[in-house]
Coordinates of C-alpha atoms in Angstrom, one line a residue:
M1 CA 67.5 95.7 82.9
H2 CA 71.3 95.3 83.0
P3 CA 72.9 94.7 79.6
S4 CA 74.0 91.2 80.7
E5 CA 70.4 90.3 81.1
G6 CA 69.4 90.9 77.5
A7 CA 68.8 94.7 77.3
R8 CA 70.1 96.5 74.2
A9 CA 73.5 97.8 75.2
I10 CA 75.1 100.7 73.5
V11 CA 78.9 100.0 73.6
T12 CA 80.7 103.2 73.3
R13 CA 84.2 104.6 73.8
P14 CA 85.7 108.1 73.6
L15 CA 86.5 109.3 70.1
N16 CA 90.2 109.0 70.7
A17 CA 90.1 106.2 73.2
G18 CA 93.2 104.7 74.6
D19 CA 92.7 101.6 72.5
A20 CA 92.6 103.5 69.3
R21 CA 95.4 103.2 66.7
V22 CA 98.4 105.4 67.2
P23 CA 98.5 108.2 64.6
A24 CA 101.4 108.1 62.1
G25 CA 104.3 110.1 63.5
A26 CA 103.0 109.9 67.1
P27 CA 105.5 108.7 69.8
A28 CA 105.6 105.0 70.6
R29 CA 103.5 104.2 73.7
D30 CA 105.6 102.6 76.4
A31 CA 103.0 103.0 79.2
E32 CA 99.3 102.7 79.4
V33 CA 98.8 105.6 81.7
V34 CA 101.0 108.5 82.8
C35 CA 99.9 110.5 85.9
L36 CA 101.5 114.0 86.6
G37 CA 101.1 115.8 89.9
E38 CA 102.3 116.3 93.5
S39 CA 102.3 113.5 96.0
M40 CA 103.0 114.1 99.7
V41 CA 103.7 112.2 102.8
T42 CA 100.5 112.2 104.9
F43 CA 100.0 111.7 108.6
L44 CA 96.8 110.0 109.7
P45 CA 95.5 110.3 113.2
R46 CA 95.6 107.2 115.4
A47 CA 92.5 108.3 117.3
P48 CA 89.4 110.3 116.3
G49 CA 89.2 114.0 117.1
R50 CA 90.4 117.4 116.0
L51 CA 94.0 117.8 114.9
A52 CA 94.6 119.9 118.0
E53 CA 93.6 116.9 120.1
V54 CA 95.1 113.9 118.3
P55 CA 98.2 112.7 120.2
A56 CA 99.9 110.5 117.5
F57 CA 99.8 109.9 113.8
D58 CA 100.7 107.1 111.3
R59 CA 102.7 107.9 108.2
A60 CA 101.3 107.1 104.7
I61 CA 101.4 108.7 101.2
G62 CA 98.8 110.8 99.5
G63 CA 98.4 112.5 96.1
A64 CA 95.6 112.4 93.6
E65 CA 97.7 111.5 90.6
S66 CA 100.0 109.0 92.3
N67 CA 96.9 107.4 93.9
V68 CA 95.6 106.8 90.4
A69 CA 98.9 105.5 89.1
C70 CA 99.3 103.1 92.1
T71 CA 95.8 101.7 91.8
L72 CA 96.2 101.1 88.1
A73 CA 99.5 99.4 88.5
R74 CA 98.1 97.2 91.3
T75 CA 95.4 96.1 88.9
G76 CA 97.8 95.0 86.2
H77 CA 98.3 98.1 84.1
T78 CA 101.6 99.8 83.2
A79 CA 101.6 103.2 84.9
R80 CA 104.2 106.0 85.2
W81 CA 104.2 108.8 87.8
V82 CA 105.9 112.1 86.8
S83 CA 106.5 114.7 89.5
R84 CA 109.2 116.3 91.7
V85 CA 110.2 115.6 95.3
G86 CA 112.9 116.8 97.6
T87 CA 116.2 115.0 98.3
D88 CA 115.0 114.6 101.9
G89 CA 113.8 111.4 103.6
F90 CA 110.2 112.1 102.8
G91 CA 111.1 112.1 99.1
D92 CA 112.9 108.8 99.6
H93 CA 109.8 107.4 101.3
L94 CA 107.4 108.6 98.5
L95 CA 109.5 107.2 95.7
A96 CA 109.9 103.8 97.5
A97 CA 106.2 103.6 98.3
V98 CA 104.9 104.5 94.8
A99 CA 107.5 102.3 93.1
G100 CA 106.5 99.5 95.5
C101 CA 103.1 99.5 93.9
G102 CA 104.7 98.7 90.5
V103 CA 104.7 102.3 89.2
D104 CA 107.5 103.6 87.0
T105 CA 109.1 106.5 89.0
S106 CA 112.1 107.0 86.7
H107 CA 110.9 110.4 85.6
V108 CA 110.4 111.8 89.1
Q109 CA 112.9 114.6 89.6
R110 CA 114.8 115.3 92.9
D111 CA 115.1 118.9 94.0
P112 CA 118.0 119.6 96.5
L113 CA 116.7 123.1 97.3
R114 CA 113.0 122.5 98.0
P115 CA 111.3 120.0 100.4
T116 CA 108.8 117.2 99.8
G117 CA 105.3 118.3 100.7
I118 CA 103.5 116.8 103.8
Y119 CA 100.1 117.1 105.2
F120 CA 98.0 116.1 108.2
R121 CA 94.4 115.1 108.1
T122 CA 91.5 113.7 110.0
A123 CA 89.1 111.0 108.6
G124 CA 86.2 113.2 107.5
E125 CA 85.4 114.5 104.1
R126 CA 87.2 117.6 102.7
A127 CA 85.2 120.8 102.6
T128 CA 83.9 121.7 99.1
G129 CA 83.1 125.3 99.7
L130 CA 79.4 124.9 99.5
D131 CA 77.3 127.0 101.8
G132 CA 75.6 125.1 104.5
E133 CA 77.7 121.9 104.2
A134 CA 78.1 119.8 107.4
A135 CA 80.2 121.3 110.1
D136 CA 81.9 118.0 110.8
R137 CA 84.0 118.0 107.6
G138 CA 87.5 116.7 108.1
E139 CA 90.5 118.9 108.8
V140 CA 93.3 119.0 106.3
L141 CA 96.5 120.9 107.1
Y142 CA 99.0 121.2 104.2
Y143 CA 102.7 122.0 104.4
R144 CA 103.3 122.2 100.7
A145 CA 104.0 125.9 99.9
G146 CA 107.4 126.1 98.1
S147 CA 107.6 122.3 97.7
A148 CA 109.6 120.6 95.0
A149 CA 106.5 119.7 93.1
S150 CA 105.2 123.3 93.1
A151 CA 108.3 124.3 91.1
M152 CA 107.2 122.3 88.1
T153 CA 107.3 124.3 84.8
P154 CA 106.8 123.2 81.2
G155 CA 110.5 123.5 80.6
L156 CA 111.5 121.2 83.4
L157 CA 109.5 118.2 82.2
D158 CA 110.4 115.7 79.6
P159 CA 107.6 115.8 76.9
A160 CA 108.4 112.3 75.7
A161 CA 107.8 110.9 79.2
L162 CA 104.3 112.5 79.2
H163 CA 103.2 111.6 75.7
R164 CA 104.5 108.0 75.4
A165 CA 101.3 106.7 76.9
R166 CA 97.8 105.8 75.9
I167 CA 96.3 108.1 78.6
L168 CA 97.7 111.1 80.3
H169 CA 95.9 111.8 83.6
L170 CA 95.9 115.2 85.3
T171 CA 94.0 116.9 88.1
G172 CA 93.0 120.5 88.9
I173 CA 95.0 120.3 92.2
T174 CA 98.2 120.8 90.2
A175 CA 96.9 124.0 88.6
A176 CA 96.4 125.5 92.0
L177 CA 100.0 124.9 93.3
S178 CA 101.8 127.7 91.4
D179 CA 101.9 129.7 88.2
G180 CA 104.5 127.2 86.8
C181 CA 102.2 124.3 87.5
L182 CA 99.3 126.1 85.9
G183 CA 101.5 126.6 82.9
V184 CA 102.2 122.9 82.8
L185 CA 98.5 122.0 82.7
R186 CA 97.8 124.7 80.1
T187 CA 100.5 123.2 77.9
L188 CA 99.3 119.6 78.3
T189 CA 95.6 120.4 77.7
R190 CA 96.3 122.0 74.3
R191 CA 94.7 119.9 71.6
T192 CA 97.5 118.6 69.4
P193 CA 97.2 115.7 66.9
D194 CA 99.8 113.4 68.5
R195 CA 98.8 113.7 72.2
P196 CA 97.4 110.7 74.1
L197 CA 93.9 110.7 75.5
V198 CA 94.0 113.4 78.2
S199 CA 92.0 112.6 81.3
F200 CA 91.3 115.4 83.9
D201 CA 89.8 115.1 87.4
V202 CA 88.6 118.6 88.4
N203 CA 89.4 118.0 92.1
Y204 CA 88.2 121.5 93.1
R205 CA 89.8 122.5 96.4
A206 CA 88.8 126.0 97.2
D207 CA 91.4 126.4 100.0
L208 CA 94.3 125.6 97.7
W209 CA 93.9 128.6 95.4
R210 CA 95.7 131.7 96.3
D211 CA 92.9 133.7 94.6
P212 CA 89.8 131.7 95.3
A213 CA 87.8 133.7 92.7
Q214 CA 90.3 132.7 90.0
G215 CA 90.2 129.0 90.4
P216 CA 86.8 128.0 89.1
G217 CA 87.3 129.8 85.7
L218 CA 90.8 128.3 85.2
L219 CA 89.5 124.8 86.0
L220 CA 86.7 125.2 83.5
G221 CA 89.1 126.3 80.8
L222 CA 91.4 123.4 81.5
A223 CA 88.6 120.8 81.5
R224 CA 87.4 122.0 78.1
G225 CA 90.8 121.1 76.6
C226 CA 90.6 117.5 77.8
D227 CA 89.1 114.3 76.3
L228 CA 87.8 112.7 79.5
V229 CA 86.7 114.7 82.5
F230 CA 85.6 113.6 86.0
V231 CA 83.8 116.0 88.2
G232 CA 81.6 115.7 91.4
E233 CA 78.2 117.1 91.3
D234 CA 79.1 118.9 94.6
E235 CA 82.3 120.3 93.0
A236 CA 80.4 121.6 90.0
A237 CA 77.9 123.4 92.3
A238 CA 80.7 124.9 94.5
A239 CA 83.0 126.0 91.7
W240 CA 80.6 126.9 88.9
D241 CA 77.1 127.1 90.4
L242 CA 76.0 124.3 88.1
H243 CA 73.4 121.9 89.3
G244 CA 72.5 118.6 87.7
S245 CA 74.5 116.5 85.3
R246 CA 73.0 117.8 82.1
T247 CA 73.7 121.4 83.2
V248 CA 77.3 120.4 83.7
R249 CA 77.4 118.8 80.3
A250 CA 76.1 121.9 78.7
A251 CA 78.9 123.9 80.2
L252 CA 81.5 121.3 79.2
P253 CA 80.5 120.2 75.7
E254 CA 84.1 119.7 74.4
P255 CA 85.3 116.5 76.2
A256 CA 84.4 113.3 74.4
T257 CA 83.5 111.8 77.7
L258 CA 82.2 113.5 80.8
V259 CA 81.6 111.7 84.1
V260 CA 79.5 113.4 86.8
K261 CA 79.7 111.7 90.2
H262 CA 76.7 111.9 92.5
G263 CA 78.4 110.8 95.6
A264 CA 76.8 107.7 97.2
A265 CA 74.0 107.8 94.6
G266 CA 76.1 106.8 91.6
A267 CA 77.6 108.4 88.5
T268 CA 76.5 109.5 85.1
A269 CA 78.7 109.4 81.9
F270 CA 78.1 111.4 78.8
D271 CA 79.8 109.8 75.8
R272 CA 79.9 111.8 72.6
Q273 CA 79.1 109.9 69.4
P274 CA 80.4 110.7 65.8
D275 CA 77.0 112.2 65.0
G276 CA 77.4 114.7 67.8
T277 CA 74.8 113.2 70.1
D278 CA 75.6 111.8 73.6
T279 CA 75.0 108.4 75.0
V280 CA 74.1 109.0 78.6
T281 CA 74.7 106.2 81.1
F282 CA 73.9 106.1 84.8
A283 CA 75.2 103.4 87.1
P284 CA 74.2 103.4 90.8
A285 CA 76.8 103.2 93.5
L286 CA 77.3 100.4 96.1
R287 CA 76.4 100.2 99.7
V288 CA 79.7 100.6 101.6
E289 CA 80.8 100.6 105.2
V290 CA 82.9 103.8 105.0
V291 CA 86.1 103.9 107.0
A292 CA 87.5 107.1 105.4
P293 CA 86.2 109.0 102.3
V294 CA 89.6 110.4 101.2
G295 CA 91.0 108.9 98.0
A296 CA 87.7 107.5 96.8
G297 CA 87.5 109.9 93.9
D298 CA 91.0 109.0 92.7
A299 CA 90.1 105.3 93.0
F300 CA 86.9 105.8 91.0
A301 CA 89.0 107.5 88.2
A302 CA 91.4 104.6 88.2
G303 CA 88.6 102.0 87.9
F304 CA 87.0 104.0 85.0
L305 CA 90.4 104.4 83.3
S306 CA 91.1 100.7 83.6
G307 CA 87.8 100.0 81.8
T308 CA 88.7 102.6 79.2
L309 CA 92.1 100.9 78.5
R310 CA 90.3 97.6 78.0
A311 CA 87.6 99.2 75.7
L312 CA 84.8 98.0 78.0
P313 CA 81.3 99.4 77.7
V314 CA 80.7 102.7 79.5
F315 CA 78.3 101.1 82.0
T316 CA 81.0 98.6 83.0
R317 CA 83.6 101.4 83.3
L318 CA 81.3 103.2 85.8
R319 CA 80.8 100.0 87.8
L320 CA 84.5 99.4 87.9
G321 CA 84.9 102.9 89.2
H322 CA 82.4 102.3 91.9
L323 CA 84.1 99.0 92.9
T324 CA 87.6 100.6 93.0
A325 CA 86.2 103.5 95.0
A326 CA 84.7 101.1 97.5
A327 CA 88.2 99.7 98.1
A328 CA 89.4 103.1 99.1
L329 CA 86.3 103.9 101.2
T330 CA 86.9 100.8 103.3
A331 CA 90.5 101.6 104.1
P332 CA 91.9 104.3 106.4
G333 CA 94.5 105.8 104.1
D334 CA 94.3 107.3 100.6
L335 CA 95.1 103.9 99.0
G336 CA 93.0 100.9 99.5
T337 CA 93.7 97.4 98.1
P338 CA 91.9 97.4 94.8
P339 CA 89.9 94.3 93.9
G340 CA 91.7 91.8 91.5
R341 CA 90.6 92.1 87.9
A342 CA 88.7 88.8 88.0
L343 CA 86.7 89.7 91.1
A344 CA 86.0 93.2 89.8
D345 CA 84.8 92.0 86.4
R346 CA 82.6 89.3 88.0
L347 CA 80.9 91.8 90.3
A348 CA 80.6 94.5 87.6
A349 CA 78.7 91.9 85.5
L350 CA 76.0 91.4 88.1
G351 CA 72.4 92.2 87.3
P352 CA 70.8 95.2 89.0
D353 CA 69.3 93.0 91.8
G354 CA 72.7 91.4 92.5
W355 CA 74.5 94.7 92.4
G356 CA 72.0 96.3 94.8
A357 CA 72.4 93.4 97.2
L358 CA 76.2 93.8 97.6
R359 CA 77.4 95.1 101.0
L360 CA 81.1 96.0 101.1
G361 CA 83.1 96.5 104.3
P362 CA 86.8 96.6 105.3
G363 CA 88.8 93.7 103.9
W364 CA 86.4 92.9 101.1
T365 CA 89.1 92.8 98.4
A366 CA 91.1 90.2 100.3
D367 CA 91.7 86.9 98.6
G368 CA 88.8 84.5 99.4
A369 CA 86.5 87.0 101.1
H370 CA 84.2 87.2 98.1
R371 CA 83.9 83.4 98.0
T372 CA 83.1 82.8 101.6
G373 CA 80.5 85.5 102.0
G374 CA 82.9 87.0 104.5
R375 CA 82.2 85.6 108.0
T376 CA 83.5 88.9 109.4
G377 CA 81.1 90.8 107.2
T378 CA 83.6 92.0 104.6
V379 CA 81.5 91.4 101.6
H380 CA 78.2 89.7 100.6
D381 CA 78.0 88.2 97.2
P382 CA 74.2 87.8 96.5
R383 CA 74.8 84.3 95.3
T384 CA 76.1 83.3 98.7
P385 CA 73.3 82.3 101.2
N386 CA 73.0 83.9 104.7
P387 CA 74.4 87.3 104.1
P388 CA 76.1 89.0 107.0
A389 CA 74.3 92.0 108.5
T390 CA 77.3 94.2 109.2
G391 CA 77.2 96.3 106.0
R392 CA 75.6 99.7 106.2
A393 CA 75.0 102.6 104.0
S394 CA 77.3 105.6 104.4
T395 CA 75.9 108.8 106.0
A396 CA 76.0 110.5 102.6
E397 CA 74.0 107.6 101.0
R398 CA 71.2 107.9 103.5
H399 CA 70.7 111.5 102.5
V400 CA 71.0 111.1 98.7
P401 CA 68.0 109.5 96.8
R402 CA 69.0 106.5 94.7
R403 CA 67.7 105.9 91.2
S404 CA 65.8 102.7 90.9
R405 CA 67.0 101.7 87.4
D406 CA 70.3 101.6 85.4
S407 CA 69.8 103.7 82.3
E408 CA 71.4 104.2 78.9
V409 CA 69.7 106.8 76.7
R410 CA 70.8 108.8 73.7
T411 CA 70.2 112.5 73.6

């Protein structure tokens, strides 16, 4: 039974949640979330096929951390992006695009000697490094070696810009870019009494690491220094040979909150209580008509962080993560249009039957689509009669067993 239907809900939050009182002597918080990491100009194919065969591309932006910042800003939060870009036209475009989402870019440095990174990709999912994964994974071709962002070092960054926030969000991608970037993450994941809540998305990309054998151990060490960690079950298997969410938690006992994502099946959150036990919460995902899977993980993190900032129950945070991820899944680029807060909150409050009946397709976050039932099949609210029949489960969902009940248990 969903908590809104009378079940006993355990309302929890990380031990140093973003809504906690600021310790004496800590810097004043002038942003809700600060995201640090490289963003690039991305080129998306105008037609399906291999990169060698695609005749033309459309320009967009992409970067795990700026994706999170943009999504949070577009849902009403104050967000800052900290990075470095070149003084080239691509750097101009990135700054304009991110700032256009309402993100504070005043702490993005311009480098006259190094270029802004770019990359080309197809629409499929990125390879995880797992043996036997599907051969039709998408292609990603990076031109980021020697980029302005890869030159980040602890000494180049303004500590105040990073710590004047309730949440500092990082990802494992930054650690793979250079020794200097790894040094930045090591510095920011050290536990100090005045730091904000540190959020970390593992984002394991085997092909980014110069020494593939080194990456998994470094990522595990960084994750242990954080307060909130996101990791995909497939990532944990590929990087650390860990299988199952409880096995991942056993390897990562330090974070106050650990979120293990099970792809199209859902996500499980482990939330540490003052007595040392965990509250374990599972929330099933949604049925989504997938346009492109890239960016969904960043969107999920943004939705969960939004719920954390608002001190919502963990179950609701997970559902907000699923809803925001669905907005990215139903758009061709890294950034989808996130649902407005009122719509997201209303859908997140549905009972299990209503949640399971949702079908989300392209355009479902548009104003009015949720009220009409979407004559074009964009979304079906179970309280609207005559649901459209255009929604379908993603390929991944058809191969991953779904759990039949929402669950909250203490271990």
